[in-house]
CSV table of C-alpha atoms in Angstrom, one decimal:
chain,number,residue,atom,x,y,z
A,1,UNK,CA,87.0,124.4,136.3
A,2,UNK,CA,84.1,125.7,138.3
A,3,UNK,CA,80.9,127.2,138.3
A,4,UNK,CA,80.8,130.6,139.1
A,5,UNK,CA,78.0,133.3,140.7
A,6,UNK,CA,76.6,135.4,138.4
A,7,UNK,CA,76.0,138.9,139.0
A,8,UNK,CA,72.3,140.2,138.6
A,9,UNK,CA,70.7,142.7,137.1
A,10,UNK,CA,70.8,145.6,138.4
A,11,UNK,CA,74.5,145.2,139.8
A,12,UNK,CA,76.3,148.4,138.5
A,13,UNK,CA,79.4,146.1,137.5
A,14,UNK,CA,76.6,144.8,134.4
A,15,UNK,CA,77.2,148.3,133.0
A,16,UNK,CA,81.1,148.7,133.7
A,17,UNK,CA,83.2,148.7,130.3
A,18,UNK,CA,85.6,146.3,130.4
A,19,UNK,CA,89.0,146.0,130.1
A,20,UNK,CA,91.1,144.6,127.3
A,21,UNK,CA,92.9,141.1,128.0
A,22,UNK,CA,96.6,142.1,127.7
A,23,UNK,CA,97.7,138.2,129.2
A,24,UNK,CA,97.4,135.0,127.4
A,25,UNK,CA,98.1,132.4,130.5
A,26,UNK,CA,97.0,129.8,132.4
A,27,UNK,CA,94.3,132.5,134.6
A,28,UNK,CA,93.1,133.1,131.5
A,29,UNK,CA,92.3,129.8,130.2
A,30,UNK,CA,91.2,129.2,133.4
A,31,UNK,CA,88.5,131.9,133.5
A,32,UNK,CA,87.2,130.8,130.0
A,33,UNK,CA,87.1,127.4,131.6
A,34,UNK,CA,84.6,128.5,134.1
A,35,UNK,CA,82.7,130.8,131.8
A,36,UNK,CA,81.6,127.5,130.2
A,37,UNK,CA,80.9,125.5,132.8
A,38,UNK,CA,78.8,128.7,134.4
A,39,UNK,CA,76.9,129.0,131.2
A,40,UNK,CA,76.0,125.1,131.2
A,41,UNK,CA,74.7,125.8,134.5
A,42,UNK,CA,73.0,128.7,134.0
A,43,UNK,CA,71.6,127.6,131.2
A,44,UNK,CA,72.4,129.6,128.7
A,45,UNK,CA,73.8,130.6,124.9
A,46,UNK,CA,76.3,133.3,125.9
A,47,UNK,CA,78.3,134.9,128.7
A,48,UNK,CA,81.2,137.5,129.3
A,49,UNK,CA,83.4,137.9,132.2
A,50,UNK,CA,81.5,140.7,133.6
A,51,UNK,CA,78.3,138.4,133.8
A,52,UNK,CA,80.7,136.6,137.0
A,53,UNK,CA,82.0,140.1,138.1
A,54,UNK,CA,85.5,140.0,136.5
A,55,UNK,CA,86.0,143.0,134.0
A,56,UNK,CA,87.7,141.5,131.2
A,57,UNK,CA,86.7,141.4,127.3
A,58,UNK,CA,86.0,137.6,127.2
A,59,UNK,CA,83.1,135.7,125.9
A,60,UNK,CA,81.5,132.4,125.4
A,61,UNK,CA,79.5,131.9,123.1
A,62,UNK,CA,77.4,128.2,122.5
A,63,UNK,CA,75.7,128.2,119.5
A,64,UNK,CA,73.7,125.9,118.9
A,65,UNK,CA,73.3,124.8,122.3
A,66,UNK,CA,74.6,121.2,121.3
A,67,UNK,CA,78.0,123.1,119.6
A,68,UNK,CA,81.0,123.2,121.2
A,69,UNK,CA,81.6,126.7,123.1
A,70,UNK,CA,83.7,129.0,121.3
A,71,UNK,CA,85.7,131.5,123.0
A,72,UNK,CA,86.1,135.1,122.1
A,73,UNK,CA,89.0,137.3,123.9
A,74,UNK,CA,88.9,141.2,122.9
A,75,UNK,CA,85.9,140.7,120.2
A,76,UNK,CA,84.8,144.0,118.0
A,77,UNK,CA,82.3,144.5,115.8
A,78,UNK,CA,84.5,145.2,112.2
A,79,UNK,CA,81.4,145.5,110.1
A,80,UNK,CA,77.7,145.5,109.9
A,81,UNK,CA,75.0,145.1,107.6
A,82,UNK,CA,72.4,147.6,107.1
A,83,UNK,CA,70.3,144.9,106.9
A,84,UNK,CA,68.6,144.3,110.0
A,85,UNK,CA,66.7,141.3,112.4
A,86,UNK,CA,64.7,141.2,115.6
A,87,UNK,CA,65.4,138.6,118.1
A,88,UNK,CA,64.4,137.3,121.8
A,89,UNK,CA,67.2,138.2,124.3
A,90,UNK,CA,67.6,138.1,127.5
A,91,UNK,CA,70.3,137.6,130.1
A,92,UNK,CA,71.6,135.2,132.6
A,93,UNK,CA,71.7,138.3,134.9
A,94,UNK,CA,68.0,138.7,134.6
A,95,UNK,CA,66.6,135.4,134.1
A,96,UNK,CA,63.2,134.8,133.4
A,97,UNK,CA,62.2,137.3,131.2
A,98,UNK,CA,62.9,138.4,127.4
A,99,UNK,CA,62.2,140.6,124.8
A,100,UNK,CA,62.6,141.2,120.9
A,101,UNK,CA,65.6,143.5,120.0
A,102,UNK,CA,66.6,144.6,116.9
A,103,UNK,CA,70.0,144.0,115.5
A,104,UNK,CA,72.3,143.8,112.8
A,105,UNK,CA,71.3,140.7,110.5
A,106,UNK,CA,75.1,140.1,110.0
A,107,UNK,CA,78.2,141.0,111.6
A,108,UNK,CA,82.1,140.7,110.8
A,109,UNK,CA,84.0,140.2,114.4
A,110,UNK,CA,88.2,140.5,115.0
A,111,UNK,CA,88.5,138.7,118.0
A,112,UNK,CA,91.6,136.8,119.7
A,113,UNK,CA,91.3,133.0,120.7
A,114,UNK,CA,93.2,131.7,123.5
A,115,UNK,CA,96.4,132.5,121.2
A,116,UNK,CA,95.3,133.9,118.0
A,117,UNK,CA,93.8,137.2,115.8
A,118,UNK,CA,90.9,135.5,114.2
A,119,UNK,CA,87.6,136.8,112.4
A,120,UNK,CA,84.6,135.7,112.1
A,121,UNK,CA,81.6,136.1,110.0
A,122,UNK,CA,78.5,135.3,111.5
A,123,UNK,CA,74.8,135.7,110.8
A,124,UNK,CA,71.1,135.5,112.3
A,125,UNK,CA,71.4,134.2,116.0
A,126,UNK,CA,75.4,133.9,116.5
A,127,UNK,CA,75.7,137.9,115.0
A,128,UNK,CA,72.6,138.1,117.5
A,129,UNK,CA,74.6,136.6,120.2
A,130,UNK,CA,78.4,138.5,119.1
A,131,UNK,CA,76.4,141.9,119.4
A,132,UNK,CA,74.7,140.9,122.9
A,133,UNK,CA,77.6,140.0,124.6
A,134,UNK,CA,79.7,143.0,122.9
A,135,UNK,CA,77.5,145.3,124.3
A,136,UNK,CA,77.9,143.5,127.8
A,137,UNK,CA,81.4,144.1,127.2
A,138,UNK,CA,80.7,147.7,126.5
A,139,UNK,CA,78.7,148.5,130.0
A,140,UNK,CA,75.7,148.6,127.5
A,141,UNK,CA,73.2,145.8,129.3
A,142,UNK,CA,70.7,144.5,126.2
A,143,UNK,CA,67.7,146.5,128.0
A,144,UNK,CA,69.4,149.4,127.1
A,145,UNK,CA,68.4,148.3,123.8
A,146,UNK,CA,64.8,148.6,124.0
A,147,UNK,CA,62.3,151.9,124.1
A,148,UNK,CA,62.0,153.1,127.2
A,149,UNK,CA,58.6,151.3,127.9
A,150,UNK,CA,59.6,147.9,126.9
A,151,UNK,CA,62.7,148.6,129.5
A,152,UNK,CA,60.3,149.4,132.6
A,153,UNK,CA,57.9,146.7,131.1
A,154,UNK,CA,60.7,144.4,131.4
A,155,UNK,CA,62.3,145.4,134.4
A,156,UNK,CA,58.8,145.9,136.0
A,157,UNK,CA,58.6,142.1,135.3
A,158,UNK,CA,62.4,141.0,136.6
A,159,UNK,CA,61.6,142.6,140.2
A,160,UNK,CA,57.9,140.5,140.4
A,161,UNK,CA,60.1,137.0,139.5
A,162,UNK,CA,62.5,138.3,141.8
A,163,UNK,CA,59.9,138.8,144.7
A,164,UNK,CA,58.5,136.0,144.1
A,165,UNK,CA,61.3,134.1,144.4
């Protein structure tokens, strides 16, 4: 497997919708492969395939950070709680800065292993994490999420680490 670029913000791939995986094959365990090892890099607790350019509707997903990584091909959101939490997010396309976001507290998600329908319930960071990376999915970026100030706030921020870098 290999480490793989990451596309940064404000690439306009980061807000592409992506495409369903049709094929279960060897490329495809292959990418997941890679998604892992990129997120180990990175570091981070979540990426898709559009974080490394590739339009697909796969996710990684290492929570906690000491788990193993769990892969998630064509994940949806099935149901929500009305019940809501805020959370610090951020991106491995914008590294360095974060912000709270306010989510669902609780999420059911239909998703396809490397061979499989499966579901999953999950709660308080993983449904944090399944809604993140859906929205990646979805060509919604998770500063899209915020009010409009907290969005130039944060982006303000991205382009000074960015410059300084």
């Amino acid at each position: 497997m290999a480490v793989r670029p990451i596309i940064k913000f404000p690439d306009p791939l980061l807000r592409a919708v992506a495409d369903p995986v049709a094929l279960f094959d060897s490329d495809l365990r292959n990418l997941a492969g890679d998604l892992i090892d990129t997120i180990h890099a990175a570091p981070g607790i979540g990426i898709t395939a559009p974080h490394i350019g590739i339009l697909k509707r796969l996710v990684v997903i290492q929570v906690p950070p000491a788990a193993k990584p769990s892969i998630y091909v064509n994940p949806s959101i099935v149901e929500a709680s009305t019940e809501t939490i805020r959370h610090t997010e951020g991106s491995v396309s914008m590294p360095g800065v974060t912000e709270d976001v306010e989510r669902h507290a609780r999420v059911r998600v239909r998703y396809q292993d490397l061979e499989e329908e499966q579901f999953e319930d999950a709660e308080g960071l993983l449904a944090v994490c399944h809604q993140h990376e859906i929205d990646q999915l979805d060509g919604l970026f998770w500063t899209q999420r915020l009010s409009r100030l907290k969005r130039e706030r944060v982006t303000k921020r991205y382009a000074k680490l960015t410059r300084a870098s």
